Amino acid sequence: MSDAVTTDSADRVTEVEIQPLDPAAFEPLIGPERMARFRSAAEASKRLLGDRRVFNVNSTAIGGGVAEMLQTLLAYARGARIDTRWLVIEGDPDFFAITKRVHNGLYGGPGDMGQLDNTEHRRYEVVMERNTEGIVGRVRPGDFVILHDPQTAGLTHAVQKAGAQVIWRCHVGHDSSNQWTERAWQFLRRYIEAADAFIFSRAGFAPEWVDRDQLYVITPSIDPFSAKNQPMSPLNVRPLLGYVGLLDGTLEPPRVPFTRRDGSVGKVRRFADVLENGPAAPAHAPMVLQASRWDRVKDMTGVMTGFAEHVDPALGAHLMLTGPAVFGVADDPEASEVLLECMMAWAALPHEARNRIHLSCIPMTDPDEAAAIVNALQRHASIVVQKSLAEGFGLTVAEGMWKARPIVASAVGGIVDQVVHGEHGLLIDDPHDLPRFGAHIELLLTDTAYAYDLGRNGRERVVEEFLGDSHLERFGSLFQALS
Ligand code: UDP
């Protein structure tokens, strides 16, 4: 870490433009009754808020689950005439190294083994101070400010001083406490203890000092109409993946466009970075997919080893491990290291396994285009995997379920709230249990009728529980409780 820490008054905060989306789009999925309930909840929130605004503050506009969700959830809130805004703070490498350490700690791990002492507090606070003016300069007394994750926790006091109410939303967590969770919570406690409310994806993630009256459990949601999840004909999936280099086959650009979040038409033009030097996955072979950030907690190398050692090559399946291009996600400083570990693990595999395991990165320059590529991958996959060592929620699971894919995942964190073992997918109790992981994959590759049923159930579950209308209604109840 460099020694120089400076503060100045420049505006470090970026406001992300939000194009309203009409929540009426949900009606064919959720039916008229649920739609009517949503409409009246939205009207009630609108009356309650009056001219107060709802700000969301996080540390990246692209990459990872929080940005993924805010992109569309806030658009539907705007469409429901709630004045909501999205601000992104600016950090520097030292700051993101510290917040990543805290993030890893909340997931129960040591991260880079660095300290979380006074020096780190000071460096963290300097970045918070640099961003304070940009936030409080935009906020008015009475507004609600939702601060997301450790990266923004240190803004709590300044925002409250400006007269707004602070809701701290935590998207990560571990099912039990250990020395690393304790240390991470100790780091954060002084910043967030005074928040007006806390949102966790699971009640069990909250530390004991969070007052239960201030604790709200709100599960994330996916947008069925975003470029990530919108319908895509099977006829278009293979050409798209062939063109970007993830499947063998055509080099013709895909003819059929996708719809961007602003409603305009988009075309996939960029190629994926294919990181292994063998032939691309054959288009006809069953694909097992894990699409995640390059984060150790996602255990990409564990998925690779489990597949190489415990999935019979005679079944003809190929594994695709894919993640965002490593410079694409500003607040994720370990990504390139984790990707490199993965590439080295791949190079050490026996030749036979290397032929059926593929590593790739998806360019993030155009987030809608990147989303369309992930959409195609998830639709092409025979099985969607999320073998995380810990998981806050795991949007990739809901995304796979929405596409009627059977899931194989570890029974950790928010994954357990999405997948019931044997109903929507198959879970492994111990994320390190690679033989069981392999056996689950083999079962779903061979019993395709069972795999189909799990996928169909999963899609229904997403409609019931993980769409934006329920998510926004829960926010409405929270604003009511705080008013
Ligand atoms: N994702 C993506 N490109 C990739 C890999 C993942 O857009 O190459 C997306 C994925 O589809 C999901 C999000 O990143 O929407 C990850 O969210 P999740 O909750 O699964 O995990 P997080 O990154 O928040 O830990």
Coordinates of N, CA and C in Angstrom, one line a residue, residues 290 292-306 319 321 338 341-342 385-391 410 428 430-434 437:
Q290 N -20.7 -23.0 -15.0 CA -20.7 -22.1 -13.8 C -20.3 -20.7 -14.4
S292 N -19.6 -17.0 -13.0 CA -19.4 -16.3 -11.7 C -18.3 -15.3 -11.9
R293 N -18.3 -14.3 -10.9 CA -17.1 -13.5 -10.8 C -15.9 -14.4 -10.5
W294 N -14.7 -13.9 -10.8 CA -13.5 -14.7 -10.4 C -13.2 -14.4 -9.0
D295 N -13.9 -15.0 -8.1 CA -13.8 -14.8 -6.7 C -13.6 -16.2 -6.0
R296 N -12.6 -16.3 -5.1 CA -12.3 -17.6 -4.5 C -13.5 -18.3 -3.9
V297 N -14.4 -17.4 -3.4 CA -15.6 -18.0 -2.7 C -16.5 -18.7 -3.7
K298 N -16.3 -18.5 -5.0 CA -17.1 -19.2 -6.0 C -16.5 -20.6 -6.4
D299 N -15.3 -20.8 -5.9 CA -14.6 -22.1 -6.1 C -14.6 -22.6 -7.5
M300 N -14.2 -21.8 -8.5 CA -14.1 -22.2 -9.9 C -13.2 -23.4 -10.0
T301 N -12.0 -23.4 -9.3 CA -11.1 -24.5 -9.4 C -11.6 -25.8 -8.8
G302 N -12.4 -25.6 -7.8 CA -13.1 -26.8 -7.2 C -14.1 -27.4 -8.2
V303 N -14.8 -26.6 -8.9 CA -15.8 -27.1 -9.9 C -15.0 -27.8 -11.0
M304 N -13.8 -27.2 -11.4 CA -13.0 -27.8 -12.4 C -12.5 -29.2 -12.0
T305 N -12.0 -29.3 -10.8 CA -11.4 -30.6 -10.3 C -12.5 -31.6 -10.1
G306 N -13.6 -31.1 -9.6 CA -14.8 -32.1 -9.4 C -15.2 -32.6 -10.7
L319 N -17.5 -28.8 -19.6 CA -17.7 -27.8 -18.5 C -17.2 -26.5 -19.1
L321 N -16.5 -22.7 -17.6 CA -16.3 -21.8 -16.5 C -16.1 -20.4 -17.1
V338 N -7.3 -14.8 -9.1 CA -8.1 -16.0 -9.1 C -8.2 -16.6 -10.5
E341 N -5.0 -18.5 -11.1 CA -5.0 -19.8 -10.4 C -5.8 -20.8 -11.2
C342 N -6.9 -20.3 -11.7 CA -7.8 -21.3 -12.5 C -7.1 -21.7 -13.8
V385 N -24.5 -24.7 -12.6 CA -23.8 -25.0 -11.3 C -23.5 -23.7 -10.5
Q386 N -23.6 -23.8 -9.2 CA -23.1 -22.7 -8.4 C -22.5 -23.4 -7.1
K387 N -21.2 -23.8 -7.2 CA -20.6 -24.6 -6.1 C -19.8 -23.7 -5.2
S388 N -20.5 -22.6 -4.8 CA -19.8 -21.6 -4.0 C -19.5 -22.2 -2.6
L389 N -18.4 -21.6 -2.0 CA -18.1 -22.0 -0.6 C -19.0 -21.3 0.4
A390 N -19.4 -20.1 0.0 CA -20.4 -19.3 0.7 C -21.1 -18.5 -0.3
E391 N -22.3 -18.0 0.0 CA -23.1 -17.3 -1.0 C -24.1 -16.4 -0.3
S410 N -23.9 -25.9 -4.0 CA -23.7 -26.2 -2.6 C -24.8 -25.6 -1.7
I428 N -25.2 -30.1 -2.6 CA -24.2 -30.8 -1.8 C -24.0 -30.1 -0.5
D430 N -21.7 -30.4 1.8 CA -20.3 -29.9 2.0 C -19.8 -29.4 0.6
P431 N -19.5 -28.1 0.5 CA -19.1 -27.6 -0.8 C -17.8 -28.3 -1.3
H432 N -17.0 -28.9 -0.4 CA -15.8 -29.6 -0.8 C -16.0 -31.0 -1.2
D433 N -17.2 -31.5 -1.1 CA -17.5 -32.9 -1.4 C -17.6 -33.1 -2.9
L434 N -16.4 -33.3 -3.6 CA -16.3 -33.3 -5.0 C -16.9 -34.6 -5.6
F437 N -20.5 -34.0 -5.7 CA -20.8 -33.0 -6.8 C -20.8 -33.7 -8.2

